[in-house]
Tab-separated table of C-alpha atoms in Angstrom:
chain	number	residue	atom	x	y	z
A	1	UNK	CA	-61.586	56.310	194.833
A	2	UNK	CA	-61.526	54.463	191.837
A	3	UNK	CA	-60.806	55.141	188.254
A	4	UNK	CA	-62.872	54.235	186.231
A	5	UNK	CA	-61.432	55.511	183.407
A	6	UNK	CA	-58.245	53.741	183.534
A	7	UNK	CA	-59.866	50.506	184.180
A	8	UNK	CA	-62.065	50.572	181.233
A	9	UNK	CA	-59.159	51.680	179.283
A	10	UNK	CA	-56.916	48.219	180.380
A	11	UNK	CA	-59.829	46.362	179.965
A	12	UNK	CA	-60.376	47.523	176.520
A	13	UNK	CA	-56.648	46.769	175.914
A	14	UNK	CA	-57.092	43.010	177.192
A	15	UNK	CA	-60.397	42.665	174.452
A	16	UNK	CA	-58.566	44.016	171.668
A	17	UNK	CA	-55.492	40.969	172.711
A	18	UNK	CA	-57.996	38.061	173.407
A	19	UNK	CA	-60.321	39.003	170.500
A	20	UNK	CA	-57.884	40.706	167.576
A	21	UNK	CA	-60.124	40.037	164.573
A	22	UNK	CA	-63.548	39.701	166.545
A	23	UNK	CA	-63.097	43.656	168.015
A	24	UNK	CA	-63.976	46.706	166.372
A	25	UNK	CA	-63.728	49.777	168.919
A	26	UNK	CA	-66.272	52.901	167.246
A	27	UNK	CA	-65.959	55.715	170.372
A	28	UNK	CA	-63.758	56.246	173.178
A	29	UNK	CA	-65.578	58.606	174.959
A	30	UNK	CA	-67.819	57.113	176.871
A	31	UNK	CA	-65.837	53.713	175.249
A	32	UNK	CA	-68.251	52.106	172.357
A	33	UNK	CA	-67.142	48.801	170.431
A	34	UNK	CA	-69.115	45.744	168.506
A	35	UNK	CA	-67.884	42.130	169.066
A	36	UNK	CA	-68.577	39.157	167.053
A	37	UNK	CA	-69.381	35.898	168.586
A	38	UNK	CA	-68.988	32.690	167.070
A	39	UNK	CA	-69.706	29.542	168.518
A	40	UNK	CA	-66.874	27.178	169.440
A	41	UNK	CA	-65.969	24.575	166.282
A	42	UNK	CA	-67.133	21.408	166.745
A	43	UNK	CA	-64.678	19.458	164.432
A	44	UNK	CA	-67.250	19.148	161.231
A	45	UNK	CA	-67.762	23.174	160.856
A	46	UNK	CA	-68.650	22.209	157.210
A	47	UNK	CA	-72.206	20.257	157.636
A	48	UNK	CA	-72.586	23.006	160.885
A	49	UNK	CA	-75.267	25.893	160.118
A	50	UNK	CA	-73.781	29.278	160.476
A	51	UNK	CA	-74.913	30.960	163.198
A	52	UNK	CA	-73.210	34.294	165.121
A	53	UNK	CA	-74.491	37.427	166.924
A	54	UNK	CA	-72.895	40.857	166.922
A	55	UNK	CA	-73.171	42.421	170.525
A	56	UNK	CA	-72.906	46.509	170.540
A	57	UNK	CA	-71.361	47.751	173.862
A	58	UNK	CA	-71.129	50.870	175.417
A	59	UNK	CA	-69.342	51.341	179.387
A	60	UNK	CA	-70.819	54.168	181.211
A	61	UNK	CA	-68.778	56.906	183.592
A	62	UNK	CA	-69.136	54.525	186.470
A	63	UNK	CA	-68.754	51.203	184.869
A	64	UNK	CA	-68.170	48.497	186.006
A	65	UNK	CA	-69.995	49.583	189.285
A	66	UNK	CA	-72.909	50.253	186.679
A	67	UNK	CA	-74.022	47.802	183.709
A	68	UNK	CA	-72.801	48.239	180.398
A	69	UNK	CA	-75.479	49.039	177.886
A	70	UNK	CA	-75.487	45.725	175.429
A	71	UNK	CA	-77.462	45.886	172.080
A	72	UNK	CA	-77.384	42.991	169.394
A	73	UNK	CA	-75.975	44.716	166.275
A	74	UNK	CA	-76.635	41.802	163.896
A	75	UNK	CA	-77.032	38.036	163.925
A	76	UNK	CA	-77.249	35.303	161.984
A	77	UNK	CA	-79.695	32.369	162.341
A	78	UNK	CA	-80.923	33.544	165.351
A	79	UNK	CA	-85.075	33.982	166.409
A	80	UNK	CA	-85.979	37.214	167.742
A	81	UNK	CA	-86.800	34.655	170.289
A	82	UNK	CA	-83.633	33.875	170.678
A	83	UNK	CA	-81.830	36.872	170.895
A	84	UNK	CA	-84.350	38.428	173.309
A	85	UNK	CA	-83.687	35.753	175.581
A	86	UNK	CA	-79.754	35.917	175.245
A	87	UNK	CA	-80.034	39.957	176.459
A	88	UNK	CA	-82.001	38.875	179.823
A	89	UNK	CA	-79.393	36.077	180.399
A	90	UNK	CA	-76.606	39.038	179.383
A	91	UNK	CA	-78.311	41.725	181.714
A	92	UNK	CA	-78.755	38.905	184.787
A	93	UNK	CA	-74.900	37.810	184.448
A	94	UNK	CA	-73.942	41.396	184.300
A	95	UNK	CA	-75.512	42.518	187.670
A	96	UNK	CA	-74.085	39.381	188.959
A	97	UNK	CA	-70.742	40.718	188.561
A	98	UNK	CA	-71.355	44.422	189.350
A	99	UNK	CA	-67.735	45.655	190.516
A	100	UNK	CA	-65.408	43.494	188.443
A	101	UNK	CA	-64.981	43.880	184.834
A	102	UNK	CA	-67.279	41.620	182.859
A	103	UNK	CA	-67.072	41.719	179.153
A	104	UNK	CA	-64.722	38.432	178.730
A	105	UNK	CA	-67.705	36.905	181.163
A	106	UNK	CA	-70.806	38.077	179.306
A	107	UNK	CA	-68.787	37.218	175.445
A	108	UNK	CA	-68.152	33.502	177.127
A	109	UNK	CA	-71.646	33.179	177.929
A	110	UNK	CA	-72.994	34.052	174.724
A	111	UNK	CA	-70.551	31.500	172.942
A	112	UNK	CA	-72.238	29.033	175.266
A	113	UNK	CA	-75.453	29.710	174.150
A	114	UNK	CA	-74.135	30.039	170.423
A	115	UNK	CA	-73.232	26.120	171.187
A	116	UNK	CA	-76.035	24.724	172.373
A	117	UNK	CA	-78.327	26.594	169.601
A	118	UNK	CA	-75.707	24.662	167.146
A	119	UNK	CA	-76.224	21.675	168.273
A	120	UNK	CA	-79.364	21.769	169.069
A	121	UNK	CA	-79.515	22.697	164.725
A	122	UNK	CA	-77.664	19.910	164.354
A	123	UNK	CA	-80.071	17.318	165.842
A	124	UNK	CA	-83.096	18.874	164.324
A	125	UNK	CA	-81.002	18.541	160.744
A	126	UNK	CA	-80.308	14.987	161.746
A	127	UNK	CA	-84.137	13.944	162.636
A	128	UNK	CA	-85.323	15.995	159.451
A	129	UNK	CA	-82.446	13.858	157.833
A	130	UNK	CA	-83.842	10.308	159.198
A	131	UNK	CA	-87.522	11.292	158.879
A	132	UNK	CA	-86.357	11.930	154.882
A	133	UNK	CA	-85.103	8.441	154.730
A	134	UNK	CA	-87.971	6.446	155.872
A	135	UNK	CA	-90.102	8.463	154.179
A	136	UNK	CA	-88.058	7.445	150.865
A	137	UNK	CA	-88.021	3.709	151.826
A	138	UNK	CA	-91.521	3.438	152.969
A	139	UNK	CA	-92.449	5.224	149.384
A	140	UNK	CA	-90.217	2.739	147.626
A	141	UNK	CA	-92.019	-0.378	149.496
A	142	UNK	CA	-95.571	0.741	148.981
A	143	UNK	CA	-96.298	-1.074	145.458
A	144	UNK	CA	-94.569	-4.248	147.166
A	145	UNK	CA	-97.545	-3.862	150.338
A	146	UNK	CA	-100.491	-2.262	148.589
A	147	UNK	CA	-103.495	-3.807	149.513
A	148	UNK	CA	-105.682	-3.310	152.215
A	149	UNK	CA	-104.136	-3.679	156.020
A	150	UNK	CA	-105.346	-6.276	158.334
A	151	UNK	CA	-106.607	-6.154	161.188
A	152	UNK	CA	-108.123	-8.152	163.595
A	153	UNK	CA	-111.460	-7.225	162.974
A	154	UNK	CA	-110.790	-8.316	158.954
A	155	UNK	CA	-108.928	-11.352	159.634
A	156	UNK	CA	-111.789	-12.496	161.317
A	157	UNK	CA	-114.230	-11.725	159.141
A	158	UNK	CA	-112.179	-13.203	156.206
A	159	UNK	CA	-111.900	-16.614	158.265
A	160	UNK	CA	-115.548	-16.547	158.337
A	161	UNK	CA	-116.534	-16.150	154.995
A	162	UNK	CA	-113.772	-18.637	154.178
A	163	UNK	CA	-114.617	-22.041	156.511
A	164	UNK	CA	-118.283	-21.076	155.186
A	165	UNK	CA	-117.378	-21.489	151.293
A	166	UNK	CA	-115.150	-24.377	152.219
A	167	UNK	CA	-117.325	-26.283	154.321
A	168	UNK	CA	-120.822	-25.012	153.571
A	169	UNK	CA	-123.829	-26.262	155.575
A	170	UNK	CA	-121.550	-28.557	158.036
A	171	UNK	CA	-119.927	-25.715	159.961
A	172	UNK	CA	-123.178	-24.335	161.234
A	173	UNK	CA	-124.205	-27.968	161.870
A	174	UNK	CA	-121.089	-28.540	163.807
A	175	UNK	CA	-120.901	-25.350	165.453
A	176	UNK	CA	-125.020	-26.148	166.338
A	177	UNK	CA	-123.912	-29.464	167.785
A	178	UNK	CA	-121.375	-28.429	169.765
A	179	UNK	CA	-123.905	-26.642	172.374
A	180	UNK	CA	-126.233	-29.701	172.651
A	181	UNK	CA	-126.759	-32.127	175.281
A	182	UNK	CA	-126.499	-35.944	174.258
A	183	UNK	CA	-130.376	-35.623	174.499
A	184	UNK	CA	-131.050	-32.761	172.548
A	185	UNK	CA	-129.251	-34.994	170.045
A	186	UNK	CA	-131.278	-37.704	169.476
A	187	UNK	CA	-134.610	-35.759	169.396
A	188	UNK	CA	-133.274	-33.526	167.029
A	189	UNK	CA	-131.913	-36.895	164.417
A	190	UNK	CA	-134.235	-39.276	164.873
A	191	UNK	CA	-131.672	-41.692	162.935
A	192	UNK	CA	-129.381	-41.676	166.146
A	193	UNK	CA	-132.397	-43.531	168.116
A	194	UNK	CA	-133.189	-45.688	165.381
A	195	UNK	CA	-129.436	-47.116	164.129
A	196	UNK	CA	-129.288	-47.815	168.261
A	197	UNK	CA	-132.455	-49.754	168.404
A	198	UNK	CA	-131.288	-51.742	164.994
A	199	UNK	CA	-128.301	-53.123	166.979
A	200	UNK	CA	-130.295	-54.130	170.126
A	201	UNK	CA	-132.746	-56.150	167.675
A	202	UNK	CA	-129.945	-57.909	165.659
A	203	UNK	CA	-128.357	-59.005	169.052
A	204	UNK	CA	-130.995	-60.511	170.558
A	205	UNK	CA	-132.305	-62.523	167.115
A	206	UNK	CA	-128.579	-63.856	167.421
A	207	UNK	CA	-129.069	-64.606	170.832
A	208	UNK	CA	-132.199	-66.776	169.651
A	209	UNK	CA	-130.659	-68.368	167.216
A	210	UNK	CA	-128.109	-69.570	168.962
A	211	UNK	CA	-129.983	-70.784	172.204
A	212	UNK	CA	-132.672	-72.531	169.820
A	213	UNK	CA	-130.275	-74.590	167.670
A	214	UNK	CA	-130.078	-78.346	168.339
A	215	UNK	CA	-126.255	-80.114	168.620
A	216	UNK	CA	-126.750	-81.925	165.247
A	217	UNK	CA	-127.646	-78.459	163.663
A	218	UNK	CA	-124.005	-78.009	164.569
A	219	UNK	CA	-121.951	-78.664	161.214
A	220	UNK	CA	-118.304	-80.197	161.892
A	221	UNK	CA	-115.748	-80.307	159.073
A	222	UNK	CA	-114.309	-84.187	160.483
A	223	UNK	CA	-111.072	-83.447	157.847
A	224	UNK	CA	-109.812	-81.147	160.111
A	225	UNK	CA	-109.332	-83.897	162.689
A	226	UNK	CA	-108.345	-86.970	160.531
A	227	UNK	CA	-104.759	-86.090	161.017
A	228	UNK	CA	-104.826	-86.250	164.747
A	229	UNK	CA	-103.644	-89.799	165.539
A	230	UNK	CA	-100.107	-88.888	163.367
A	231	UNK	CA	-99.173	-85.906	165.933
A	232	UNK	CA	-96.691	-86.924	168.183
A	233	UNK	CA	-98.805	-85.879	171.675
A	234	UNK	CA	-97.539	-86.341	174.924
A	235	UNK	CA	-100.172	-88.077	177.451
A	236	UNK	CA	-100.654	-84.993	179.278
A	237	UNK	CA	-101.042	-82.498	176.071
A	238	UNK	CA	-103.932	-84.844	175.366
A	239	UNK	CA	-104.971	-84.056	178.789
């Protein structure tokens, strides 16, 4: 049969060793004491937000056949959220180890829950932190930027308006051209036809002239072959 009475007592013994300043027994019969729970330190305990949970526990007769009854006492930076959700995990971890005492158990898995909730502070003070700073530097760059943001939609419209005041008139003309057929051309400028018809009539009054005009029409400058009969020529250069 066992005795529950003496193995509550040793493992009240063993809490008050393993947690000296963290223990604080208030009955002894049925056995009632508070614990404070801190997470584990993380090395920079100064920038970390203080957080910590006070779990009330009380062992009943048959304990630790029998869950203890766990209360939270006080916390600190904790969500009733939180803490409700700490005393299901407490309650499920306890009736996993029905039989065996279980204190040092459930106070280790608080502490791990302590450290994640600190470090999950931690990151949300580091975002908040960054999220500060490019808030600051996009403040301090606004008068350098101010004007109004472009977008595709703008820039085109801008490029518009601008060929048109730079070019006038000749971008529609050009941008008119550009779909016509060679034909559609010359019966829209009537000039096109005209400067090609020009051309055909000067060449063939050349022709004319040239076929009409007589040999002696022909002017020869003879000083440009008085000089001939001083080159030294071979027979067959002549040739």
């Amino acid at each position: 049969m066992t005795d529950y009475k003496e193995e509550q007592a040793n493992e009240i013994e063993a809490l008050q060793s393993i947690y000296p300043e963290e223990f604080i027994e208030t009955g002894q019969d049925p056995w009632e004491f508070e614990l404070t729970i801190l997470p584990e330190s993380s090395g920079d305990d100064d920038e970390d937000e203080q957080i910590s949970v006070i779990l009330a526990f009380k062992f009943g007769p048959t304990y630790p056949d029998a869950e203890p009854e766990m209360t939270v006492s006080s916390s600190e930076n904790l969500s009733e959220e939180a803490i409700e959700s700490m005393l299901e995990m407490l309650m499920q971890t306890a009736t996993e180890n029905l039989g065996m005492v279980m204190v040092f158990t459930l106070v280790s898995a608080v502490q791990e829950l302590l450290n994640e909730k600190r470090d999950e502070g931690k990151r949300q003070r580091q975002r908040e932190k960054e999220e500060r700073e490019e808030a600051a530097r996009k403040a301090a760059e606004a008068p350098i930027f101010s004007g109004t943001a472009v977008t595709v939609e703008t820039f085109n419209a801008w490029q518009i308006k601008f060929l048109a005041e730079k070019k006038g008139p000749q971008v529609q003309v050009e941008e008119t051209q550009g779909k016509l057929t060679g034909r559609q051309l010359f019966e829209r400028d009537a000039s096109l036809s005209q400067s090609d018809m020009r051309f055909l009539q000067d060449f063939e009054e050349d022709v004319e002239v040239i076929e009409s005009a007589e040999p002696s029409d022909v002017a020869v400058d003879e000083s440009l072959f008085q000089d001939i009969g001083d080159l030294d020529l071979d027979d067959d250069e002549l040739n």
